[in-house]
Coordinates of C-alpha atoms in Angstrom, one line a residue:
M180 CA 22.2 32.0 70.0
S181 CA 23.5 33.0 66.9
A182 CA 25.4 36.9 66.5
P183 CA 24.5 38.5 63.1
K184 CA 26.7 38.5 60.5
D185 CA 26.9 42.4 59.8
G186 CA 29.9 44.9 60.7
L187 CA 30.7 45.5 64.5
F188 CA 27.4 48.2 65.4
A189 CA 25.3 45.1 63.7
Q190 CA 25.9 43.2 67.0
R191 CA 23.4 44.5 69.4
G192 CA 25.1 43.9 72.6
F193 CA 27.8 45.7 71.6
T194 CA 26.7 48.3 70.8
L195 CA 25.1 49.5 74.2
F196 CA 28.1 48.2 75.9
W197 CA 29.8 50.5 74.2
L198 CA 27.3 54.1 74.8
G199 CA 28.0 52.5 78.5
R200 CA 31.5 52.6 78.4
I201 CA 31.7 56.1 77.3
G202 CA 28.8 56.9 80.0
S203 CA 31.2 55.5 82.1
A204 CA 34.5 56.6 81.3
S205 CA 33.4 59.9 81.2
A206 CA 32.3 60.0 84.3
N207 CA 36.0 59.0 85.3
Q208 CA 37.3 61.6 83.2
M209 CA 35.3 64.7 84.9
L210 CA 35.7 63.1 88.2
A211 CA 39.9 63.7 87.5
V212 CA 39.7 67.0 86.7
A213 CA 37.3 68.2 89.4
I214 CA 39.4 66.5 91.6
G215 CA 43.1 67.9 90.8
W216 CA 41.8 71.1 90.5
Q217 CA 40.1 71.0 93.7
V218 CA 42.7 69.8 95.6
W219 CA 45.5 71.8 94.2
S220 CA 43.0 74.6 94.8
M221 CA 42.9 73.6 98.4
T222 CA 45.9 72.0 99.1
G223 CA 48.5 74.2 96.9
S224 CA 51.1 70.4 97.1
A225 CA 52.3 68.0 95.2
Y226 CA 51.9 65.8 97.6
A227 CA 48.6 65.6 97.7
L228 CA 48.3 65.2 93.9
G229 CA 49.8 62.6 94.1
F230 CA 48.1 60.7 96.6
V231 CA 44.6 60.9 94.8
G232 CA 46.6 58.7 92.6
L233 CA 47.7 56.4 95.4
L234 CA 45.0 56.0 97.4
Q235 CA 42.7 55.0 93.6
F236 CA 45.4 52.4 93.0
L237 CA 45.6 50.4 96.2
P238 CA 41.8 49.1 96.3
R239 CA 43.7 47.6 93.5
L240 CA 46.6 46.5 94.5
I241 CA 44.3 45.1 97.4
L242 CA 41.5 43.4 96.0
M243 CA 42.7 42.7 92.2
P244 CA 42.5 39.5 93.6
V245 CA 38.8 39.0 94.3
A246 CA 38.0 40.9 91.2
G247 CA 39.7 38.9 88.6
N248 CA 38.2 35.1 90.5
L249 CA 34.6 37.2 90.6
A250 CA 34.8 38.2 87.0
D251 CA 35.2 34.1 85.6
R252 CA 32.9 33.5 88.4
L253 CA 30.2 35.7 88.7
D254 CA 27.8 36.5 85.7
R255 CA 30.5 39.8 84.0
K256 CA 27.0 42.2 83.3
R257 CA 25.7 41.9 86.6
L258 CA 29.1 42.8 88.2
I259 CA 29.9 45.8 85.4
M260 CA 26.4 47.4 86.9
A261 CA 27.6 46.7 90.7
S262 CA 30.7 48.5 90.1
Q263 CA 29.2 51.9 88.7
L264 CA 27.1 51.9 90.6
I265 CA 29.3 51.8 93.2
Q266 CA 31.0 54.9 91.8
A267 CA 27.5 56.8 91.8
V268 CA 27.3 56.6 95.8
G269 CA 31.2 58.0 95.8
L270 CA 30.6 60.7 93.5
G271 CA 27.3 61.5 94.6
I272 CA 28.6 62.5 98.2
L273 CA 31.4 64.2 96.6
A274 CA 28.9 66.3 94.9
I275 CA 26.4 66.3 98.4
T276 CA 29.5 67.8 100.3
S277 CA 31.0 70.0 97.5
A278 CA 28.1 71.4 97.2
T279 CA 27.1 72.0 100.7
G280 CA 30.4 73.1 102.3
T281 CA 31.1 70.4 104.5
I282 CA 34.5 68.6 102.3
T283 CA 38.0 68.1 103.6
L284 CA 40.7 66.5 102.1
P285 CA 40.3 63.4 104.6
I286 CA 36.7 62.6 102.7
I287 CA 37.9 63.4 99.5
Y288 CA 41.0 60.6 100.0
V289 CA 38.3 58.4 101.5
L290 CA 35.9 58.7 98.6
M291 CA 38.9 58.3 96.4
L292 CA 39.3 54.7 97.9
V293 CA 35.8 54.1 97.4
T294 CA 35.5 55.3 93.3
G295 CA 38.7 53.7 93.2
T296 CA 37.3 49.6 94.8
G297 CA 34.2 50.3 92.1
R298 CA 36.6 50.5 89.4
T299 CA 39.4 48.0 90.7
F300 CA 35.9 45.3 89.9
E301 CA 34.9 47.4 86.6
T302 CA 38.2 47.3 84.6
P303 CA 39.1 43.2 84.5
T304 CA 34.7 42.3 84.2
T305 CA 34.7 44.2 81.7
Q306 CA 38.4 43.3 79.2
A307 CA 36.8 39.9 80.0
F308 CA 33.6 40.9 78.6
V309 CA 34.1 42.0 75.7
P310 CA 34.4 39.0 73.5
L311 CA 30.6 37.2 74.8
L312 CA 29.5 40.5 72.6
V313 CA 30.9 39.6 69.3
P314 CA 32.1 36.7 67.1
N315 CA 36.0 36.7 67.3
R316 CA 36.7 37.5 63.3
L317 CA 35.5 41.0 65.4
L318 CA 37.7 40.8 68.6
P319 CA 40.3 43.0 67.2
R320 CA 38.3 45.5 66.0
A321 CA 35.8 45.6 69.0
V322 CA 38.9 46.1 71.3
A323 CA 39.9 48.9 69.6
M324 CA 36.2 50.3 69.6
N325 CA 36.6 49.1 73.4
A326 CA 39.5 51.3 73.6
S327 CA 38.0 54.7 71.4
A328 CA 35.2 55.0 73.5
H329 CA 37.7 55.4 76.3
Q330 CA 39.4 58.4 74.2
V331 CA 35.6 60.0 72.5
S332 CA 34.9 60.8 76.4
T333 CA 38.3 61.9 77.3
I334 CA 38.2 64.4 74.3
V335 CA 34.7 66.2 75.6
A336 CA 34.9 65.1 79.1
P337 CA 37.6 67.0 80.7
A338 CA 36.6 69.7 78.4
V339 CA 33.0 69.6 79.6
A340 CA 34.6 69.7 82.7
G341 CA 37.0 72.7 82.9
F342 CA 34.1 74.8 81.8
I343 CA 31.6 73.8 84.6
Y344 CA 33.7 73.2 86.7
V345 CA 33.0 77.9 86.7
A346 CA 30.1 76.8 89.3
G347 CA 31.1 75.0 91.6
P348 CA 32.5 71.4 91.2
E349 CA 29.2 70.3 93.3
V350 CA 28.2 70.3 89.4
V351 CA 30.9 68.0 87.6
Y352 CA 29.9 65.8 90.4
S353 CA 26.5 65.9 89.6
V354 CA 26.6 65.3 86.2
A355 CA 29.4 62.1 86.2
T356 CA 26.9 60.9 89.2
A357 CA 24.2 60.9 86.1
L358 CA 26.7 59.9 83.7
I359 CA 28.1 56.5 85.3
T360 CA 23.9 55.5 86.5
L361 CA 23.1 55.5 83.0
A362 CA 26.1 54.0 81.9
S363 CA 25.3 51.2 83.9
L364 CA 21.4 50.9 83.3
L365 CA 22.0 50.6 79.7
L366 CA 23.9 48.0 79.8
V367 CA 20.2 46.0 81.2
P368 CA 19.1 45.3 77.6
V369 CA 22.4 43.5 76.7
R370 CA 21.8 39.4 75.9
P371 CA 25.7 38.0 75.0
V372 CA 26.0 36.4 71.4
R373 CA 27.8 33.8 73.2
A374 CA 27.4 32.3 76.9
Q375 CA 29.7 33.0 79.6
T376 CA 32.5 30.0 80.1
F377 CA 32.3 29.7 84.2
G378 CA 35.4 29.5 86.7
Q379 CA 35.6 26.8 89.1
R380 CA 34.2 27.8 92.7
G381 CA 35.3 27.7 96.2
R382 CA 38.2 28.6 95.7
N383 CA 40.8 30.6 97.0
P384 CA 40.8 33.7 95.1
V385 CA 44.6 33.9 95.6
D386 CA 44.8 31.3 94.3
T387 CA 43.6 32.3 91.0
F388 CA 44.5 34.7 90.9
M389 CA 47.7 33.4 90.6
E390 CA 47.1 31.5 88.0
G391 CA 46.3 34.2 86.0
L392 CA 50.3 35.4 86.5
R393 CA 51.1 31.9 85.5
F394 CA 49.6 32.5 82.0
I395 CA 51.4 35.5 81.4
R396 CA 54.6 34.9 82.7
H397 CA 53.9 31.8 80.1
H398 CA 53.3 34.7 77.2
R399 CA 56.5 36.3 76.5
P400 CA 54.6 38.8 74.3
V401 CA 52.7 39.1 76.9
L402 CA 54.7 39.4 80.0
G403 CA 56.6 42.0 77.3
A404 CA 54.0 44.4 76.2
L405 CA 52.6 44.1 79.5
S406 CA 56.0 45.0 81.3
L407 CA 56.6 48.0 79.0
D408 CA 53.3 49.3 79.1
M409 CA 53.5 50.2 83.1
M410 CA 57.1 50.7 82.9
A411 CA 56.3 53.9 80.4
V412 CA 53.3 55.1 81.5
L413 CA 54.4 54.7 85.3
L414 CA 57.4 56.9 84.3
G415 CA 56.0 58.9 81.0
G416 CA 53.1 60.0 82.7
A417 CA 52.3 63.1 83.3
T418 CA 48.6 63.3 84.5
A419 CA 48.9 63.9 87.6
L420 CA 51.3 67.7 87.4
L421 CA 48.8 68.9 84.7
P422 CA 47.1 71.2 87.1
I423 CA 50.4 72.5 88.5
I424 CA 52.1 72.6 84.4
A425 CA 47.9 74.4 83.5
S426 CA 48.7 76.8 86.7
E427 CA 52.1 77.7 86.9
V428 CA 53.6 76.9 83.7
L429 CA 51.3 77.2 81.5
H430 CA 49.1 80.5 83.0
T431 CA 45.7 79.6 82.5
G432 CA 42.7 77.9 84.8
A433 CA 40.5 75.5 84.8
W434 CA 40.0 75.3 81.0
G435 CA 43.2 75.2 80.4
L436 CA 43.6 72.2 82.5
G437 CA 40.1 70.4 80.1
L438 CA 41.7 70.5 77.3
L439 CA 45.1 69.8 78.6
R440 CA 43.4 66.0 80.0
S441 CA 41.1 66.4 76.4
A442 CA 44.4 66.8 74.2
P443 CA 45.6 62.5 74.3
A444 CA 42.5 61.4 73.8
V445 CA 41.9 63.5 70.0
G446 CA 45.3 61.3 69.4
A447 CA 43.9 58.1 70.6
L448 CA 40.5 58.4 69.0
V449 CA 42.3 58.9 66.3
M450 CA 44.4 55.9 66.3
S451 CA 42.2 53.2 67.6
V452 CA 39.4 54.6 64.4
W453 CA 42.5 53.7 62.0
L454 CA 42.9 50.4 63.4
A455 CA 39.2 49.3 63.7
G456 CA 39.4 49.7 60.0
H457 CA 43.2 48.9 59.4
P458 CA 43.6 45.7 61.6
M459 CA 47.6 45.4 62.7
E460 CA 48.5 42.5 60.5
G461 CA 51.9 42.2 60.5
R462 CA 55.4 43.6 62.3
V463 CA 52.9 44.4 65.1
G464 CA 56.6 44.7 67.5
P465 CA 58.4 46.8 65.8
R466 CA 55.5 49.0 65.8
L467 CA 55.1 48.3 69.4
F468 CA 58.3 49.5 70.5
G469 CA 58.2 52.1 67.8
S470 CA 55.0 53.4 69.2
V471 CA 56.2 53.9 73.3
A472 CA 59.8 55.4 71.8
I473 CA 57.5 58.2 70.0
F474 CA 55.5 58.1 73.5
G475 CA 59.2 58.6 75.5
V476 CA 60.1 61.9 73.2
A477 CA 56.6 63.5 72.8
T478 CA 56.7 63.3 77.0
I479 CA 60.1 65.5 76.8
V480 CA 58.6 68.3 74.5
F481 CA 55.8 67.8 76.5
G482 CA 58.2 69.1 79.8
L483 CA 59.5 71.5 78.1
S484 CA 56.7 73.1 76.4
T485 CA 56.3 76.8 77.5
H486 CA 53.3 77.0 75.0
L487 CA 49.1 76.1 75.4
W488 CA 48.9 74.7 71.4
L489 CA 52.7 73.1 71.2
S490 CA 51.9 70.9 74.6
I491 CA 48.7 69.9 73.2
G492 CA 50.4 68.6 70.0
A493 CA 52.5 66.4 72.5
L494 CA 49.8 65.4 74.4
A495 CA 47.7 64.4 71.8
I496 CA 51.1 62.9 69.8
L497 CA 51.5 60.9 73.0
G498 CA 47.9 59.4 72.8
A499 CA 47.9 58.3 69.7
A500 CA 51.4 56.3 70.8
D501 CA 50.2 54.8 74.2
M502 CA 47.0 54.1 72.4
V503 CA 49.2 51.4 69.4
S504 CA 50.2 49.4 72.9
M505 CA 46.5 49.3 74.8
V506 CA 45.5 47.9 71.3
F507 CA 48.2 45.2 71.3
R508 CA 47.5 44.8 75.1
G509 CA 44.3 44.7 74.3
A510 CA 43.7 42.5 71.5
Y511 CA 47.1 40.1 71.9
I512 CA 45.6 38.7 75.5
Q513 CA 41.7 38.7 74.8
L514 CA 42.6 35.7 71.9
A515 CA 45.4 34.0 73.6
T516 CA 43.0 33.3 77.0
P517 CA 40.6 30.6 77.1
D518 CA 36.7 32.7 78.2
D519 CA 37.3 31.3 81.8
M520 CA 40.2 33.3 83.0
R521 CA 40.1 36.1 81.0
G522 CA 38.8 37.7 84.3
R523 CA 41.4 36.6 85.9
V524 CA 43.8 37.2 83.3
G525 CA 42.6 40.9 83.3
A526 CA 42.9 41.7 86.6
V527 CA 46.9 40.6 86.3
N528 CA 46.1 43.7 83.0
S529 CA 44.7 45.9 85.1
L530 CA 46.7 45.8 88.3
F531 CA 50.1 47.2 85.0
I532 CA 47.2 49.5 83.8
G533 CA 46.7 50.5 87.7
A534 CA 50.5 50.3 89.0
S535 CA 51.5 52.0 85.5
N536 CA 47.9 55.4 85.4
Q537 CA 47.4 55.2 89.5
L538 CA 50.9 55.0 91.1
G539 CA 52.7 56.4 88.1
E540 CA 50.1 60.0 89.7
F541 CA 52.1 58.9 92.4
E542 CA 55.5 59.0 92.0
S543 CA 54.6 62.1 89.5
G544 CA 53.4 64.0 92.4
V545 CA 56.5 62.7 94.6
T546 CA 59.3 63.5 91.7
A547 CA 57.6 66.8 91.0
A548 CA 57.8 68.0 95.1
W549 CA 61.5 66.8 94.6
F550 CA 63.2 68.5 91.1
G551 CA 59.7 70.5 90.1
A552 CA 56.5 69.5 88.1
V553 CA 59.1 70.7 85.2
P554 CA 62.4 68.7 85.1
A555 CA 60.2 65.8 86.5
I556 CA 57.9 65.9 82.8
V557 CA 61.3 65.6 81.1
L558 CA 62.8 62.1 83.2
G559 CA 60.1 60.3 82.7
G560 CA 60.6 61.0 79.6
V561 CA 64.1 60.1 79.3
G562 CA 62.7 57.1 81.2
T563 CA 60.3 56.1 78.7
L564 CA 63.2 56.0 76.0
V565 CA 65.7 53.7 78.3
V566 CA 63.4 51.3 79.0
V567 CA 63.0 50.2 75.4
V568 CA 65.8 49.9 74.5
L569 CA 66.0 47.6 77.4
W570 CA 63.3 46.3 77.1
M571 CA 63.6 45.5 72.6
R572 CA 67.0 43.9 74.9
W573 CA 65.4 41.7 77.3
F574 CA 62.2 40.2 75.0
P575 CA 63.7 40.2 72.2
E576 CA 60.4 37.2 70.6
L577 CA 58.0 40.5 71.2
A578 CA 60.6 42.4 69.3
R579 CA 60.3 40.3 66.8
L580 CA 57.0 39.5 66.6
D581 CA 55.2 39.4 63.3
R582 CA 51.4 38.6 64.2
L583 CA 48.6 38.6 66.6
P584 CA 47.3 34.7 67.1
D585 CA 44.7 34.0 65.5
G586 CA 42.7 32.2 68.1
E587 CA 43.1 30.5 72.2
V588 CA 46.6 29.2 72.8
R589 CA 47.0 27.1 76.3
M590 CA 49.6 27.2 78.5
G591 CA 51.9 24.1 77.7

């Protein structure tokens, strides 16, 4: 098979995949708004909000070795479709139980495990699928545009979810179910421009997952970037506390929560579009550390803000800074990893992302219960700045890195 020679969206398979990514990410963003407001309304508990994040992370922690192994052994397109349909089932049950008034906190927790399981298999497989859809020369831009799909959905979907929540959480869940089902169907006609290289069958998934860990350990710029991003978002991430900030500090409703959840994506989308047209070609290490420092400062500003639009502005800057780290990490890993290991390395990457996002939500919920939401957010921002200083010292090769690799790098 030969790929079209024009621009990124001349690759028909990538275009359909990108549209599907918008649908899938929109479903997840709508779920986050509805479940956060519903749980806060039911319990008024920061612990309960944090526990939602923990339950979505547990499947990644337990099943990620299997997910990464399957992404290298099975057809990646079919695996993505199956994982999205698992999430559709969980969202559909949330819609039905909310509509019938039978939903309870234990039901929500179980369904968070179900949707989290679906995302556990979807995330590394999606990352490993992108290089099959475009030529190598377009891969950095494809990674940036793939990230932009998430940001487009994060701008629109939370705001829509916040507004339609007034009709009931079941309406939000129903729309999310339809979106992720559509995302799966859009993959049906997708044809990769290159054949997938399958990993060896019949091996212990934990052993093969450990190969991905060893690969990352031998590439210190990758290890440094992954751990830097994980620690920064683990400490500085405040998304689990947005329902509390919206309700108790900014004195707004579900619509305000939707705007707050959309704000980071506005900045991230602008940055991802810029990076798609202007790939990082020099001083990528210093730019990475600078962006994470800005992330920490923006987190502190958000934590101290008592005005809705200042909070939205701080979150937009936070999102733009985080996008630089996301694109660097995604492009470096895909360019440095052999195709038959991309699923396993992507699984490790996904585990780092899950630890920073879902586990970070649990950490935020616990610290907010101990100290209050505002001190928890400010302390997280300060912690991020401390991490930047430490990582520059511990990973000097990352701090000095000038360019991304231009081809596959194998372990020596």
